[in-house]
Amino acid sequence: MAASTTGPVAHHFDNLAQQQTTVRMGMWVFLVTEVLFFGGIMCAYTVYRIWFPRDFEAGSAALNVGIATVNTFLLLTSSLTITLGIRAAYAGNQKALKGWLLATIVLGSVFLGLKAREYHLDYQEGLMPTSKKVVVYEKDDEGQEHAIERSVFAINVERVLHEEKFDTAGVNTQRVQLFFIFYYAMTGLHVLHMVIGLGLLTWQLILAQRGFFQHTSRYVYIEVMSLYWHFVDLVWIFLLPLLYLAGSHTFEQAIHQFQHALGMH
Amino acid sequence: MFAAQDIALLPTAASEFAKDSDLLFWYINAVCTFGGAVVYLMIFASCFAFARRTPNDKTPRILGSTKLELAWSAVPMLFFLSFFVWGVKLYNDQVQVPPDAPEYFVAGKQWMWKVQHPDGQREINELHVPVNTTMKITGTSEDVIHDFGIPAFRSKFDVVPGRYTSTWYRPTKEGTYDIYCDQYCGQGHSQMIGKIHVLPQADYLAWKEGTFKSKEGKYVTDGSPAWEGRKLFLKLQCNACHNAESQARAPRLEGMFGTNRPLQGGRMVAFNEDYVRKSIRDPMADVADGWKPIMPAFPVSQVDEIELRNLVTYIKSLKPGDLPTRTEKFPAPLGAPTAGPSLSAPTPGGKN
Amino acid sequence: MAAAIPDLTYTPQSIPAPEPTEAQEEARVNYLNYDYTLMSWLLTVDHKRIGLLYLIFASIFFTMGAFAVSLVRLNLLSPTGAILELDQYNKAFTAHGTIMIFLFLIPVIPGVLGNFIVPMMIGAKDMAFPKLNLLSWYVWMAGAMFFLWQLAVGGLDTGWTFYPPYSSKYSHTNLTYAGLGIFITGFSSILTALNIIVTVHKMRCPGMTWGRLPLFVWAMYATSIIQILATPVLAVTVTLLAVEKTLGVGIFDPSLGGDPLLFQHMFWFYSHPAVYIMILPGMGVISEVITCFSRKNIFGYKAVAWSSVGIAVVGFLVWGHHMFLAGQGLYLSLVFSLITMLVAVPSAIKVFNWTATIYKGSISFEAPMIYALGFLFLFTIGGLTGLHLATAGTDIHLHDTYFVIAHFHFTMVGGMLMAWLAGLHYWWPKMTGRMYSDFWSRLAAVLAISGFFLTFIPQFIAGYNGMPRRYPNYNESYQLWNIMSTAGASIQGIGYTLPLFYLIASLFVGKRAGSNPWRATGLEWQTPSPPPMHNFDSIPIVYFAPYEYSIPNGLRALAASGMVLTESDHAAANGHAHGTHGTQGVPSGS
C-alpha cells in the first residue's frame, strides 16, 4: 500500500524521509519530558503513599471507581481508533480517516464528560480540600454534649467512607486531604493533557476535511498525534491503580457508583 | 582602619572537631593548590613559549594520548577518593552523637535561639558550656528551617520543624564564639546571632551556682527538663486520661520508651522521642491499637518546643509506678474536658 | 544538478579568505538585510534571527540581575547594612539569583549560540522545527515578563531556592505567581532543547558523522538531554509548592503533616543538573575558541566529547550534596559525596585537554582567547573548591557560608559568563559581519577577569571564617573582605559594560569581517558573514574531522598521506551530493 502522492517538503529539509523521521523524533523527545513531568508527581505521591498507607487507602476508597473503570475502557478504545486512523491516512482513505478521528474525539469527550461528572459528585459530597472548620456537638461516653471544632473535610470524608463501608479507625483525615490534593492535581493535569489532545485531534479533523491528508505521506502527522494520545492513555493506566485501586472496592460498589454517576437511582 | 585582630583571616579552632576539620580542609587545599599550580604553570608557560610568531606558524598535529587521558583521570580520582574517605570519616564523627553525653536542647524560632541546659536552665541567644566536656545538642524549629552554626567549632546542623536533629561538640578552647543561623529564614535571618561561652570548669560551676541549684533524689529534680515536663503533664491534665486506673481512657506511659507499640491498622511504631512528640502535636496521626482516638492536639501556641521537649523527657523517664494518679490536683486549663470522675478530692500523700 | 564541493585546496588555515569589497557587501542579501520590518523580526522562523532576539533580551535581563547585585554589594560595604532595609536586601539577592539563573545563565548560550551556530556547524539550513523555535522564544519572553512583573510588584524574598515552610507559609511575597513565571520559562527551555536534540540527530549534512561533530555541538547536545529530563521535575516541584501555598495544605509543611526534606530532594534533583545546563554550553564554546586561537587540533576529541555526556549523566545522581546538613543521614550523604567526586573527574579531564591543546600551539590573544584563558584560570578554581564542599566532613563548616557563594560564582561567572563572552566575541563577526575594536575588547576582558578575581577571592576567606550567606548585616571582622569584594564588583561592572558600547559601535563603524576573519575551521566559517538566509549556497559535504588546523593543505595533503578518500570517492560524492541525507555515497567518518 505505497503512498501514491507525496506532500510538500519544508524548506529546511532535504527530502521527505528526513522530514518524517524528524517529526517522529520530535514527538518522542517531547514525550520523554512528559514522562519526567508525570513521573515527578507520581514519585511524590508514592513517597506519601508508602508513609501513610492507611490514609491513602481511605482516600482511594472514597473515589468513584465505577466511573474510572468505564473511562478506562473508553480511553483504551480511543487509542485503538486513532491507530486505525493512521492506517486510513496511509492508505489515503479520507472517509475512514475522518471517521476514526471523529471516533477518537467522541470517546475522549465522553471520558471528559464522565470526569466532569465525577468532579461534580466529589464536589457535592464535599470532598474538596479546605481548611474550613465547623463547630459540631458530640456526645461523649457519659452522654454529655461538647462543642468541638471539626474540619469540614473530615466530616465529609468520614460520611463517604461510612457509605462505602470502609473502616475509618486510625485514619487521619489530615492525610486523606493530602491524598485528595494529589488526586485532583494528577487527574487535573491529565485532563489538561486530554483537552489539549482533543484540540489537536479536532484540528487534524478540520485539516482532513480540507484535504490536507490527500497527500498520503502526511500520515506521519496522524502517527505523532497517536503517539501523544497513547501517552495520555498510558498516564491514565498509571493513575488508575495508583489512585483508584489503592483502596478496596467491590464489583457491586463499582456498578453502584457508576449508576449513581449517571443519576440512576 | 582595621586593627589586625579585627580581620577574620584564620578562624579559631575551639573544639575537637574543629581541629580535625581544619586538618582535612588544609589537606584538600594543599592538593588542590599543587594540582592547580601545575595546570596554571603549563598554561602560563605555553602562553609565553607558544605565542604566535607568524600568521602561518606550523603546529604539530597532536590528536591525543590515551595513556595521558587515563593517567590524568586516575590520579585526580585517587586524590578525590582520599578526600571522600577522610571526609566521610569526619562527617560520621559529627553525625554519630555520643548517646550518654549531657544533652542540650535548642529551639530555633524566627528570629532567636532558645536553649535549654541538661538540668533545665534556659537561655536565649546565649549558651554557657564548660570546656573539655563532651556535650550533645539536639534541636528543632518552631517555624521554618534554621541552622545552628558555630564557626569556631566548624560545626553546624539544620534545625527542621517537625523533627529532631542533633550533633555534638567537645569545646577545647575557652572564649566566646559566635552562633549564626545558617539557613535563610526570612527578614531577621542575620539577626539570629548568639554567643557561646566556653568557660573553665570552675567558672562554669560558679555560673550555674548563681542561677539555680540541683537536687538529688528518687524522682526528677526541680528545674530539670523531666521535672518541668511533669509539671506540665499535670497542668495540661494529661493524667486525666493517662493514669494507672482500670477505667483509664489512654495508655499508661511507663516503661514504654524504646519498645515497639502496635498501632490501629496493624502497623508497629517505635516508641521514641519523635513518636511521643508527634502524639502530642498530632494525636490522630498514629493512634495506639485498642484505644479510642480522643486525645486533643496540643499546638505550638499551647505547648512550645522547649516545653514539648520537657514532656518527652519526662515520659522517657517514666518507670512503672511513676505515673501520677488521676486525682493529683492542678488547675485545669481553659477548655480541658472536666467531665468524668471527680478530680476535686486530694488524696493524702499525693505527689506534688 | 551537482552540488559544488567546497574547494579544499584553499583551506582557511593556510590562506585568509578573500575579503569582499564594500560594494559587494552592500549588495549581498543576507539574513539581516532582506527585510527590515518589525513584523519580519517578530514572525521570523529563521534560527539566526531568533538567536539575535534571545541576545537582545538576555543582555537586558543580565543588566537587571547585575543591578540587583549592585544593590547587594553596596549594602555590604557596611557591617550594619549601608543602603538597604533587611526586607529590601532579601528581595535584592533573591532577584539577583533568580534573574541570573532562570533568565540569563540557563537560556543564553542555548538560545543565542545554540540557535544561531549549531545548525550552521552541522551544515543544516535551519533547526528541525523552526516554528517551534519561534514559539520557544515567545514562551520565554512571556515567562520572563510575567516573572519580572511579579518581582516589580512586591518582589520575592525566599532566595532562589525557595525552601518551604518559609516560602509557602511565612513569606508574604508573590511566590505563586513568580513560580508560574519560572514554570513558563521552563517550557521554553524544554522546547529549545528538544529542537537541538532532533536537529543534531536528523539534520546533519552529508559526511557530518557523530565523530566529526564540533565539540560545541556535543556540548549543546548533552545540555539539551539534561534540559528535557530535569526541567519537568522543577515544573512539578513549583506546582506542588504553589498548591501548598494557595490551598494551605501540607505537602511540604510539617505542621500540616508534610515533609520539608521532600521539597529539597525534588528541588535539587532539577537544580543540580541545572548547573550543568549552565556550564556545559560554555565548555563547548571554550573548545571552539581554544583550538582556533592556538591553531591546533583539540587534544583528546573523544575524551572531551564523552566527558560532556558523562557530566550530563552523572550530574543527575549528585543532588544530595546540597543536603549534607539537612538531616538526610549518613548513608545518603556518603553516596552523594562519592558520586560527586566522580562527576568532578570529567570536568578535570576537559581542563587538562584544553591545556594540552594550547601546548605547542600558535597562540594569539584576541578578546575571545583572553576570555577563554580567563575561563581556564577561574573555572579551575571553582571546580577545585567544589571538592571542599563535596567532602562531607568539611562541608559541615562551609555549608551556607560565603565559601559556597565564591565556589559557584567562580564556576558560573568565572566559568560560564567568561565562556559566553568568549563565544559572543568569537561569533560576533559571523553574526553581524563586523569586527569590533581589538583594544577595547581586550581591555574589557582583562577588566572583567581581574575584577572578578578581586570580587570573589575574599569571599573564600570570609566563608572559611564562617560568614553566612544571605546576611544583610555581618560581623565587623568580615568587613575588609566585603569591601574588597565590592571594589572588585565595580571593576567587573566596567568590564561587562564596555562590550555594550564597542559591540554596538562595531555595527556602524566596524570593519567588514569577511566570511572567516579568525581563519577557523568549521562549516559556519565557510559561508559569508552575515550568512545568507539559508546559511549555505549549497549543501556542504564534510570530509574530515574538525579542528584540522595543523594541516596546511587540506584534502590533497590528507589524501597524499593516505588518511582519507581517493579521487574516485571524491567524484562519487560529487554525483550523489544533492538531495541525499545520511551516509549513502558519502565518505564515512572516523
PDB file of N, CA and C in Angstrom, chain A residues 11-15 18 21-27 29-30 32-34 36-38 40-41 44 47-48 51-52 129-131 174-175 177-178 181-182 185 189, chain C residues 125-130 183 190 194 197-198 201-204 228-229 232-233 235-236 240 243 247 249-252 256-259 262 266 269 534 539 579-581:
ATOM      1  N   HIS A  11      11.105  23.765   3.692  1.00  0.00           N
ATOM      2  CA  HIS A  11      12.286  24.307   3.016  1.00  0.00           C
ATOM      3  C   HIS A  11      13.604  23.873   3.608  1.00  0.00           C
ATOM      4  N   HIS A  12      13.589  23.587   4.908  1.00  0.00           N
ATOM      5  CA  HIS A  12      14.875  23.297   5.537  1.00  0.00           C
ATOM      6  C   HIS A  12      15.216  21.820   5.527  1.00  0.00           C
ATOM      7  N   PHE A  13      14.317  20.991   4.958  1.00  0.00           N
ATOM      8  CA  PHE A  13      14.634  19.575   4.875  1.00  0.00           C
ATOM      9  C   PHE A  13      15.125  19.239   3.477  1.00  0.00           C
ATOM     10  N   ASP A  14      15.970  18.214   3.404  1.00  0.00           N
ATOM     11  CA  ASP A  14      16.471  17.795   2.096  1.00  0.00           C
ATOM     12  C   ASP A  14      15.448  16.971   1.349  1.00  0.00           C
ATOM     13  N   ASN A  15      14.727  16.144   2.076  1.00  0.00           N
ATOM     14  CA  ASN A  15      13.792  15.234   1.412  1.00  0.00           C
ATOM     15  C   ASN A  15      12.718  14.808   2.388  1.00  0.00           C
ATOM     16  N   GLN A  18      13.624  12.565   5.487  1.00  0.00           N
ATOM     17  CA  GLN A  18      14.228  13.307   6.600  1.00  0.00           C
ATOM     18  C   GLN A  18      13.159  14.040   7.397  1.00  0.00           C
ATOM     19  N   THR A  21      11.104  11.475   9.548  1.00  0.00           N
ATOM     20  CA  THR A  21      11.801  10.917  10.701  1.00  0.00           C
ATOM     21  C   THR A  21      12.073  11.992  11.743  1.00  0.00           C
ATOM     22  N   THR A  22      12.270  13.240  11.282  1.00  0.00           N
ATOM     23  CA  THR A  22      12.465  14.343  12.235  1.00  0.00           C
ATOM     24  C   THR A  22      11.212  14.585  13.046  1.00  0.00           C
ATOM     25  N   VAL A  23      10.067  14.615  12.369  1.00  0.00           N
ATOM     26  CA  VAL A  23       8.809  14.861  13.074  1.00  0.00           C
ATOM     27  C   VAL A  23       8.574  13.780  14.126  1.00  0.00           C
ATOM     28  N   ARG A  24       8.846  12.546  13.748  1.00  0.00           N
ATOM     29  CA  ARG A  24       8.638  11.462  14.726  1.00  0.00           C
ATOM     30  C   ARG A  24       9.537  11.645  15.928  1.00  0.00           C
ATOM     31  N   MET A  25      10.809  11.916  15.652  1.00  0.00           N
ATOM     32  CA  MET A  25      11.740  12.036  16.779  1.00  0.00           C
ATOM     33  C   MET A  25      11.342  13.183  17.688  1.00  0.00           C
ATOM     34  N   GLY A  26      10.864  14.290  17.063  1.00  0.00           N
ATOM     35  CA  GLY A  26      10.441  15.428  17.878  1.00  0.00           C
ATOM     36  C   GLY A  26       9.374  15.031  18.872  1.00  0.00           C
ATOM     37  N   MET A  27       8.414  14.266  18.419  1.00  0.00           N
ATOM     38  CA  MET A  27       7.335  13.861  19.328  1.00  0.00           C
ATOM     39  C   MET A  27       7.872  12.939  20.413  1.00  0.00           C
ATOM     40  N   VAL A  29      10.868  12.853  21.731  1.00  0.00           N
ATOM     41  CA  VAL A  29      11.628  13.633  22.718  1.00  0.00           C
ATOM     42  C   VAL A  29      10.672  14.409  23.611  1.00  0.00           C
ATOM     43  N   PHE A  30       9.620  14.970  23.014  1.00  0.00           N
ATOM     44  CA  PHE A  30       8.644  15.691  23.826  1.00  0.00           C
ATOM     45  C   PHE A  30       8.001  14.763  24.847  1.00  0.00           C
ATOM     46  N   VAL A  32       9.278  12.237  26.233  1.00  0.00           N
ATOM     47  CA  VAL A  32      10.220  11.978  27.334  1.00  0.00           C
ATOM     48  C   VAL A  32      10.065  13.039  28.420  1.00  0.00           C
ATOM     49  N   THR A  33       9.927  14.295  27.993  1.00  0.00           N
ATOM     50  CA  THR A  33       9.758  15.332  29.025  1.00  0.00           C
ATOM     51  C   THR A  33       8.459  15.120  29.793  1.00  0.00           C
ATOM     52  N   GLU A  34       7.436  14.686  29.115  1.00  0.00           N
ATOM     53  CA  GLU A  34       6.159  14.439  29.792  1.00  0.00           C
ATOM     54  C   GLU A  34       6.281  13.294  30.787  1.00  0.00           C
ATOM     55  N   LEU A  36       8.909  12.559  32.476  1.00  0.00           N
ATOM     56  CA  LEU A  36       9.563  13.112  33.664  1.00  0.00           C
ATOM     57  C   LEU A  36       8.593  13.956  34.468  1.00  0.00           C
ATOM     58  N   PHE A  37       7.725  14.669  33.782  1.00  0.00           N
ATOM     59  CA  PHE A  37       6.784  15.543  34.469  1.00  0.00           C
ATOM     60  C   PHE A  37       5.817  14.728  35.310  1.00  0.00           C
ATOM     61  N   PHE A  38       5.118  13.794  34.658  1.00  0.00           N
ATOM     62  CA  PHE A  38       4.181  12.972  35.415  1.00  0.00           C
ATOM     63  C   PHE A  38       4.917  12.064  36.387  1.00  0.00           C
ATOM     64  N   GLY A  40       7.543  12.770  38.041  1.00  0.00           N
ATOM     65  CA  GLY A  40       7.889  13.539  39.231  1.00  0.00           C
ATOM     66  C   GLY A  40       6.757  13.564  40.230  1.00  0.00           C
ATOM     67  N   ILE A  41       5.566  13.860  39.746  1.00  0.00           N
ATOM     68  CA  ILE A  41       4.465  13.965  40.680  1.00  0.00           C
ATOM     69  C   ILE A  41       4.052  12.580  41.181  1.00  0.00           C
ATOM     70  N   ALA A  44       6.374  11.785  44.067  1.00  0.00           N
ATOM     71  CA  ALA A  44       5.989  12.450  45.314  1.00  0.00           C
ATOM     72  C   ALA A  44       4.799  11.721  45.931  1.00  0.00           C
ATOM     73  N   VAL A  47       5.895   8.451  47.539  1.00  0.00           N
ATOM     74  CA  VAL A  47       6.548   8.633  48.835  1.00  0.00           C
ATOM     75  C   VAL A  47       5.499   8.737  49.937  1.00  0.00           C
ATOM     76  N   TYR A  48       4.496   9.571  49.713  1.00  0.00           N
ATOM     77  CA  TYR A  48       3.474   9.727  50.752  1.00  0.00           C
ATOM     78  C   TYR A  48       2.622   8.475  50.909  1.00  0.00           C
ATOM     79  N   TRP A  51       4.458   6.227  53.148  1.00  0.00           N
ATOM     80  CA  TRP A  51       4.470   6.663  54.545  1.00  0.00           C
ATOM     81  C   TRP A  51       3.106   6.545  55.217  1.00  0.00           C
ATOM     82  N   PHE A  52       2.064   6.800  54.465  1.00  0.00           N
ATOM     83  CA  PHE A  52       0.728   6.823  55.084  1.00  0.00           C
ATOM     84  C   PHE A  52      -0.215   5.872  54.360  1.00  0.00           C
ATOM     85  N   PRO A 129     -10.549  19.680  49.238  1.00  0.00           N
ATOM     86  CA  PRO A 129      -9.628  20.084  50.304  1.00  0.00           C
ATOM     87  C   PRO A 129      -9.923  21.513  50.734  1.00  0.00           C
ATOM     88  N   THR A 130     -10.013  21.677  52.041  1.00  0.00           N
ATOM     89  CA  THR A 130     -10.318  23.005  52.550  1.00  0.00           C
ATOM     90  C   THR A 130      -9.779  23.106  53.963  1.00  0.00           C
ATOM     91  N   SER A 131      -9.502  24.315  54.405  1.00  0.00           N
ATOM     92  CA  SER A 131      -9.070  24.452  55.796  1.00  0.00           C
ATOM     93  C   SER A 131     -10.224  24.929  56.678  1.00  0.00           C
ATOM     94  N   GLN A 174      -6.419  14.506  58.067  1.00  0.00           N
ATOM     95  CA  GLN A 174      -5.472  15.494  57.535  1.00  0.00           C
ATOM     96  C   GLN A 174      -4.716  14.892  56.357  1.00  0.00           C
ATOM     97  N   ARG A 175      -4.337  13.622  56.514  1.00  0.00           N
ATOM     98  CA  ARG A 175      -3.579  12.996  55.452  1.00  0.00           C
ATOM     99  C   ARG A 175      -4.477  12.552  54.305  1.00  0.00           C
ATOM    100  N   GLN A 177      -6.736  14.290  53.258  1.00  0.00           N
ATOM    101  CA  GLN A 177      -6.814  15.512  52.472  1.00  0.00           C
ATOM    102  C   GLN A 177      -5.607  15.626  51.539  1.00  0.00           C
ATOM    103  N   LEU A 178      -4.444  15.222  52.055  1.00  0.00           N
ATOM    104  CA  LEU A 178      -3.241  15.215  51.214  1.00  0.00           C
ATOM    105  C   LEU A 178      -3.444  14.304  50.011  1.00  0.00           C
ATOM    106  N   ILE A 181      -5.486  16.100  47.488  1.00  0.00           N
ATOM    107  CA  ILE A 181      -4.696  17.092  46.753  1.00  0.00           C
ATOM    108  C   ILE A 181      -4.010  16.430  45.571  1.00  0.00           C
ATOM    109  N   PHE A 182      -3.350  15.311  45.852  1.00  0.00           N
ATOM    110  CA  PHE A 182      -2.675  14.615  44.769  1.00  0.00           C
ATOM    111  C   PHE A 182      -3.669  14.120  43.724  1.00  0.00           C
ATOM    112  N   ALA A 185      -4.692  17.050  41.649  1.00  0.00           N
ATOM    113  CA  ALA A 185      -3.556  17.548  40.862  1.00  0.00           C
ATOM    114  C   ALA A 185      -3.251  16.597  39.711  1.00  0.00           C
ATOM    115  N   LEU A 189      -4.091  17.437  35.853  1.00  0.00           N
ATOM    116  CA  LEU A 189      -3.051  17.550  34.825  1.00  0.00           C
ATOM    117  C   LEU A 189      -3.372  16.625  33.658  1.00  0.00           C
TER     118      LEU A 189
ATOM    119  N   LYS C 125      20.161  23.882   7.077  1.00  0.00           N
ATOM    120  CA  LYS C 125      19.601  25.168   6.653  1.00  0.00           C
ATOM    121  C   LYS C 125      18.853  25.847   7.777  1.00  0.00           C
ATOM    122  N   ASP C 126      18.392  25.068   8.721  1.00  0.00           N
ATOM    123  CA  ASP C 126      17.671  25.646   9.860  1.00  0.00           C
ATOM    124  C   ASP C 126      17.585  24.563  10.924  1.00  0.00           C
ATOM    125  N   MET C 127      16.926  24.898  12.013  1.00  0.00           N
ATOM    126  CA  MET C 127      16.670  23.886  13.034  1.00  0.00           C
ATOM    127  C   MET C 127      15.602  22.921  12.524  1.00  0.00           C
ATOM    128  N   ALA C 128      15.420  21.824  13.250  1.00  0.00           N
ATOM    129  CA  ALA C 128      14.431  20.832  12.834  1.00  0.00           C
ATOM    130  C   ALA C 128      13.024  21.413  12.840  1.00  0.00           C
ATOM    131  N   PHE C 129      12.717  22.241  13.838  1.00  0.00           N
ATOM    132  CA  PHE C 129      11.361  22.775  13.947  1.00  0.00           C
ATOM    133  C   PHE C 129      11.435  24.290  14.078  1.00  0.00           C
ATOM    134  N   PRO C 130      11.506  24.994  12.939  1.00  0.00           N
ATOM    135  CA  PRO C 130      11.693  26.450  13.015  1.00  0.00           C
ATOM    136  C   PRO C 130      10.560  27.185  13.720  1.00  0.00           C
ATOM    137  N   PHE C 183       7.882  28.579  35.774  1.00  0.00           N
ATOM    138  CA  PHE C 183       7.294  27.401  35.134  1.00  0.00           C
ATOM    139  C   PHE C 183       7.234  27.611  33.625  1.00  0.00           C
ATOM    140  N   ILE C 190      12.685  23.608  27.609  1.00  0.00           N
ATOM    141  CA  ILE C 190      12.418  22.262  27.081  1.00  0.00           C
ATOM    142  C   ILE C 190      12.289  22.287  25.564  1.00  0.00           C
ATOM    143  N   LEU C 194      14.614  20.340  22.910  1.00  0.00           N
ATOM    144  CA  LEU C 194      14.017  19.367  22.005  1.00  0.00           C
ATOM    145  C   LEU C 194      14.474  19.635  20.576  1.00  0.00           C
ATOM    146  N   ILE C 197      18.165  18.657  20.082  1.00  0.00           N
ATOM    147  CA  ILE C 197      18.397  17.208  20.022  1.00  0.00           C
ATOM    148  C   ILE C 197      17.991  16.662  18.669  1.00  0.00           C
ATOM    149  N   VAL C 198      16.777  17.013  18.231  1.00  0.00           N
ATOM    150  CA  VAL C 198      16.299  16.470  16.965  1.00  0.00           C
ATOM    151  C   VAL C 198      17.133  17.002  15.817  1.00  0.00           C
ATOM    152  N   HIS C 201      20.357  15.085  15.603  1.00  0.00           N
ATOM    153  CA  HIS C 201      20.157  13.729  15.115  1.00  0.00           C
ATOM    154  C   HIS C 201      19.856  13.675  13.632  1.00  0.00           C
ATOM    155  N   LYS C 202      19.005  14.594  13.173  1.00  0.00           N
ATOM    156  CA  LYS C 202      18.392  14.397  11.863  1.00  0.00           C
ATOM    157  C   LYS C 202      18.860  15.348  10.776  1.00  0.00           C
ATOM    158  N   MET C 203      19.545  16.442  11.142  1.00  0.00           N
ATOM    159  CA  MET C 203      19.761  17.462  10.129  1.00  0.00           C
ATOM    160  C   MET C 203      21.228  17.615   9.725  1.00  0.00           C
ATOM    161  N   ARG C 204      22.049  16.648  10.084  1.00  0.00           N
ATOM    162  CA  ARG C 204      23.458  16.790   9.724  1.00  0.00           C
ATOM    163  C   ARG C 204      23.663  16.635   8.233  1.00  0.00           C
ATOM    164  N   ILE C 228      15.781  18.379  28.932  1.00  0.00           N
ATOM    165  CA  ILE C 228      14.483  17.731  28.794  1.00  0.00           C
ATOM    166  C   ILE C 228      14.202  16.773  29.948  1.00  0.00           C
ATOM    167  N   LEU C 229      15.249  16.257  30.581  1.00  0.00           N
ATOM    168  CA  LEU C 229      14.990  15.324  31.678  1.00  0.00           C
ATOM    169  C   LEU C 229      14.768  16.035  33.000  1.00  0.00           C
ATOM    170  N   PRO C 232      11.216  19.224  33.675  1.00  0.00           N
ATOM    171  CA  PRO C 232       9.858  18.880  34.108  1.00  0.00           C
ATOM    172  C   PRO C 232       9.756  18.652  35.610  1.00  0.00           C
ATOM    173  N   VAL C 233      10.845  18.183  36.225  1.00  0.00           N
ATOM    174  CA  VAL C 233      10.775  17.942  37.666  1.00  0.00           C
ATOM    175  C   VAL C 233      10.678  19.261  38.412  1.00  0.00           C
ATOM    176  N   ALA C 235       9.204  21.828  37.202  1.00  0.00           N
ATOM    177  CA  ALA C 235       7.827  22.263  36.977  1.00  0.00           C
ATOM    178  C   ALA C 235       6.899  21.646  38.017  1.00  0.00           C
ATOM    179  N   VAL C 236       7.060  20.345  38.251  1.00  0.00           N
ATOM    180  CA  VAL C 236       6.210  19.671  39.230  1.00  0.00           C
ATOM    181  C   VAL C 236       6.443  20.213  40.627  1.00  0.00           C
ATOM    182  N   LEU C 240       3.626  21.900  43.005  1.00  0.00           N
ATOM    183  CA  LEU C 240       3.219  21.417  44.331  1.00  0.00           C
ATOM    184  C   LEU C 240       3.386  22.500  45.382  1.00  0.00           C
ATOM    185  N   VAL C 243       0.521  24.834  45.044  1.00  0.00           N
ATOM    186  CA  VAL C 243      -0.685  24.217  45.601  1.00  0.00           C
ATOM    187  C   VAL C 243      -0.674  24.346  47.117  1.00  0.00           C
ATOM    188  N   LEU C 247      -3.634  26.582  48.717  1.00  0.00           N
ATOM    189  CA  LEU C 247      -4.697  25.844  49.386  1.00  0.00           C
ATOM    190  C   LEU C 247      -4.425  25.626  50.861  1.00  0.00           C
ATOM    191  N   VAL C 249      -2.408  23.503  52.292  1.00  0.00           N
ATOM    192  CA  VAL C 249      -2.327  22.090  52.657  1.00  0.00           C
ATOM    193  C   VAL C 249      -0.871  21.704  52.914  1.00  0.00           C
ATOM    194  N   GLY C 250      -0.678  20.585  53.506  1.00  0.00           N
ATOM    195  CA  GLY C 250       0.644  20.200  53.974  1.00  0.00           C
ATOM    196  C   GLY C 250       1.365  19.198  53.106  1.00  0.00           C
ATOM    197  N   ILE C 251       1.857  19.636  51.946  1.00  0.00           N
ATOM    198  CA  ILE C 251       2.663  18.715  51.153  1.00  0.00           C
ATOM    199  C   ILE C 251       4.093  18.742  51.685  1.00  0.00           C
ATOM    200  N   PHE C 252       4.591  19.945  51.972  1.00  0.00           N
ATOM    201  CA  PHE C 252       5.952  20.064  52.492  1.00  0.00           C
ATOM    202  C   PHE C 252       5.986  20.665  53.892  1.00  0.00           C
ATOM    203  N   LEU C 256       1.496  20.589  59.006  1.00  0.00           N
ATOM    204  CA  LEU C 256       0.275  20.033  58.432  1.00  0.00           C
ATOM    205  C   LEU C 256       0.516  18.616  57.925  1.00  0.00           C
ATOM    206  N   GLY C 257       1.577  17.995  58.373  1.00  0.00           N
ATOM    207  CA  GLY C 257       1.803  16.599  58.014  1.00  0.00           C
ATOM    208  C   GLY C 257       2.750  16.356  56.863  1.00  0.00           C
ATOM    209  N   GLY C 258       3.306  17.425  56.288  1.00  0.00           N
ATOM    210  CA  GLY C 258       4.172  17.226  55.131  1.00  0.00           C
ATOM    211  C   GLY C 258       5.630  17.097  55.520  1.00  0.00           C
ATOM    212  N   ASP C 259       6.499  17.004  54.541  1.00  0.00           N
ATOM    213  CA  ASP C 259       7.924  16.820  54.794  1.00  0.00           C
ATOM    214  C   ASP C 259       8.761  17.849  54.047  1.00  0.00           C
ATOM    215  N   LEU C 262      11.344  16.550  51.509  1.00  0.00           N
ATOM    216  CA  LEU C 262      10.896  16.075  50.200  1.00  0.00           C
ATOM    217  C   LEU C 262      11.040  17.186  49.167  1.00  0.00           C
ATOM    218  N   MET C 266      13.320  17.089  45.719  1.00  0.00           N
ATOM    219  CA  MET C 266      12.748  17.345  44.396  1.00  0.00           C
ATOM    220  C   MET C 266      13.375  18.574  43.762  1.00  0.00           C
ATOM    221  N   PHE C 269      16.950  17.844  42.686  1.00  0.00           N
ATOM    222  CA  PHE C 269      17.018  16.894  41.587  1.00  0.00           C
ATOM    223  C   PHE C 269      17.048  17.635  40.254  1.00  0.00           C
ATOM    224  N   HIS C 534      19.531  31.012   3.911  1.00  0.00           N
ATOM    225  CA  HIS C 534      19.549  29.566   4.087  1.00  0.00           C
ATOM    226  C   HIS C 534      20.930  29.043   4.441  1.00  0.00           C
ATOM    227  N   ILE C 539      24.572  22.497  -0.316  1.00  0.00           N
ATOM    228  CA  ILE C 539      24.774  21.618   0.840  1.00  0.00           C
ATOM    229  C   ILE C 539      26.261  21.296   0.990  1.00  0.00           C
ATOM    230  N   GLY C 579      20.613  16.324  -2.392  1.00  0.00           N
ATOM    231  CA  GLY C 579      19.365  15.658  -2.003  1.00  0.00           C
ATOM    232  C   GLY C 579      19.532  14.403  -1.179  1.00  0.00           C
ATOM    233  N   THR C 580      20.745  13.985  -0.943  1.00  0.00           N
ATOM    234  CA  THR C 580      20.845  12.802  -0.081  1.00  0.00           C
ATOM    235  C   THR C 580      21.114  13.223   1.354  1.00  0.00           C
ATOM    236  N   HIS C 581      20.685  12.361   2.165  1.00  0.00           N
ATOM    237  CA  HIS C 581      20.934  12.595   3.590  1.00  0.00           C
ATOM    238  C   HIS C 581      21.378  11.263   4.165  1.00  0.00           C
TER     239      HIS C 581
END
